[in-house]
mmCIF file of C-alpha atoms in Angstrom:
data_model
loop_
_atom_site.group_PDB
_atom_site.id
_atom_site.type_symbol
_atom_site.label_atom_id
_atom_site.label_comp_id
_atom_site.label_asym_id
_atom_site.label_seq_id
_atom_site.Cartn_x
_atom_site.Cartn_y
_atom_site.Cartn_z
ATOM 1 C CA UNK J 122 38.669 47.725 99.591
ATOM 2 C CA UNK J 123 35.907 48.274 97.228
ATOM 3 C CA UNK J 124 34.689 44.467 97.154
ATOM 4 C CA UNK J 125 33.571 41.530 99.140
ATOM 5 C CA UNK J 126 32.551 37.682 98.728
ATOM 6 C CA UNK J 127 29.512 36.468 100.411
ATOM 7 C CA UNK J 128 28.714 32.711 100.913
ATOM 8 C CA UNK J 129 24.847 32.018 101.263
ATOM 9 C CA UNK J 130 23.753 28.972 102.601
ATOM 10 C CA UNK J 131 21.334 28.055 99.155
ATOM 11 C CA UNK J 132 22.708 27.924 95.848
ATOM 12 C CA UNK J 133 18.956 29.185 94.936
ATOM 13 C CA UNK J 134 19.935 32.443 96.626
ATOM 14 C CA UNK J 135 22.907 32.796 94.954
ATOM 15 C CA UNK J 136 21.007 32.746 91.377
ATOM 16 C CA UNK J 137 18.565 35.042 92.387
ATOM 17 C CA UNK J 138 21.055 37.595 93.666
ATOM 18 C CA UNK J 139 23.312 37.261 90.515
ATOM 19 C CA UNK J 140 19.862 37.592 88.391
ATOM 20 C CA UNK J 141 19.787 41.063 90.052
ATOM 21 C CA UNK J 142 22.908 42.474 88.881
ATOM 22 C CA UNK J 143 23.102 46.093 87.642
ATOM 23 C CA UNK J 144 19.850 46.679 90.015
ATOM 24 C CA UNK J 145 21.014 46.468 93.773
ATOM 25 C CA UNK J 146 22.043 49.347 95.180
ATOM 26 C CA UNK J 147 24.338 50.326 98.449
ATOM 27 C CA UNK J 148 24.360 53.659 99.862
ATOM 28 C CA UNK J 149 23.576 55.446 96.659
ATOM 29 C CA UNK J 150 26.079 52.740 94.960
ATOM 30 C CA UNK J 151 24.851 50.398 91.913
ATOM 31 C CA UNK J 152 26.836 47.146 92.966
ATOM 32 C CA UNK J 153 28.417 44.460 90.651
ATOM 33 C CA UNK J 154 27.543 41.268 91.431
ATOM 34 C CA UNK J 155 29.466 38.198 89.826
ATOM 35 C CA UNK J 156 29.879 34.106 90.876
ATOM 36 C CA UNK J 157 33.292 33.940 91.798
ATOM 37 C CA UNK J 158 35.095 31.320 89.521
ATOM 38 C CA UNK J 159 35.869 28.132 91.474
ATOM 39 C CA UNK J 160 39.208 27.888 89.526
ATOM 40 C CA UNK J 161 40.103 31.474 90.246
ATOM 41 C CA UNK J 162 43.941 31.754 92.279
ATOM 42 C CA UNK J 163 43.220 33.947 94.844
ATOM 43 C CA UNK J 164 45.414 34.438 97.666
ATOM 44 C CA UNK J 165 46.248 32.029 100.664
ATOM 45 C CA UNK J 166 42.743 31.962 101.886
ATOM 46 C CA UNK J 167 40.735 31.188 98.588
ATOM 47 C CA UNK J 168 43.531 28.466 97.921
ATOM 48 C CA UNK J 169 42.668 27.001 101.200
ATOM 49 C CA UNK J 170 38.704 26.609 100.534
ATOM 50 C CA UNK J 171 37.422 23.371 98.709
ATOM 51 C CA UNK J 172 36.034 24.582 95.505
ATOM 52 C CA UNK J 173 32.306 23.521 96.340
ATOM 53 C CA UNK J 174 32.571 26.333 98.533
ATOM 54 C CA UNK J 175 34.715 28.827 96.279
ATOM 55 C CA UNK J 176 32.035 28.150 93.147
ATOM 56 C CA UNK J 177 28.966 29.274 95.870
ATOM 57 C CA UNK J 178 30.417 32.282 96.817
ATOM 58 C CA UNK J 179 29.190 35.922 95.245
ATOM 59 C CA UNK J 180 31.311 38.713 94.339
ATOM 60 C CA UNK J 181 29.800 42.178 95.636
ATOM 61 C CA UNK J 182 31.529 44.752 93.729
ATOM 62 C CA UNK J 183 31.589 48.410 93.874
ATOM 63 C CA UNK J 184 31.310 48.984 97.692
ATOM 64 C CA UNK J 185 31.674 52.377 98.998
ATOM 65 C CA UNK J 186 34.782 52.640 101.489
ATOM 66 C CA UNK J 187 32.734 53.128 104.596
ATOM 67 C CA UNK J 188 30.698 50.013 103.970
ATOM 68 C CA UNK J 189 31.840 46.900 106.270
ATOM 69 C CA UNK J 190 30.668 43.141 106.832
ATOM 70 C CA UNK J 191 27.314 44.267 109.367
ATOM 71 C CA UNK J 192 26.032 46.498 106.254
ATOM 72 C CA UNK J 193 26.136 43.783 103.949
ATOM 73 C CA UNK J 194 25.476 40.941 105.916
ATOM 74 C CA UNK J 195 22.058 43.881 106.782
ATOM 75 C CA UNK J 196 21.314 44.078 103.117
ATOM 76 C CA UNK J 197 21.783 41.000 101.747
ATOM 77 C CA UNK J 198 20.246 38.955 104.455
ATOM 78 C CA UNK J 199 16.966 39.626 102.913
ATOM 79 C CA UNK J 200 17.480 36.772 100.060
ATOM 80 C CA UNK J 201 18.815 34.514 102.624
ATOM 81 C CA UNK J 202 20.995 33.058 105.166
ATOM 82 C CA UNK J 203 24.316 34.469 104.807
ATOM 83 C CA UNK J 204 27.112 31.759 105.938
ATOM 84 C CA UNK J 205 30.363 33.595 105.720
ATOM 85 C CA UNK J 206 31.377 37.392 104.455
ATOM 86 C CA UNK J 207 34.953 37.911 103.587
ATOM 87 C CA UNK J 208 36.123 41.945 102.527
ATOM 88 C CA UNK J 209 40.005 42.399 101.826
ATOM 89 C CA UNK J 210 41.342 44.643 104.667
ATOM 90 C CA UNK J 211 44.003 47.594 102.852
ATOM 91 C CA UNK J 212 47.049 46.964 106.101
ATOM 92 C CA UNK J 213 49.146 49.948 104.267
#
């Protein structure tokens, strides 16, 4: 794991939370924040999204292992409604 993608409901929350990169921390961790591209080839579900909805989404970078979607959706719920939160699941 390691990363997640959060959708927020405003586009305005998205800039401010990208405007904040390098200072937002998790559990002691300094996260990287980045737009996801909209023309990025993820896997099976990114291909399945409209890309309205790929180009809104946030990549959270830089997660500590024991971090899940209720501590993110907990600290980033502060700049605004969070719609969806997707982290990769390791099934080795």
């Amino acid at each position: 794991r390691g990363f997640g993608f959060l959708l927020f409901a405003d586009e305005a929350v998205n800039k401010k939370v990208l405007e904040m990169t390098g200072t937002l921390t998790l559990e002691g961790r300094t996260l990287d924040i980045k737009r996801r591209d909209a023309d990025s080839t993820g896997g099976r579900r990114a291909q399945q999204q409209p890309a309205a909805v790929k180009s809104k989404k946030v990549f959270v970078g830089r997660l500590g292992d024991e971090v899940d979607n209720d501590d993110l959706r907990e600290h980033f719920e502060q700049f605004g409604t969070i719609i969806d939160i997707f982290m990769p699941v390791d099934r080795a």
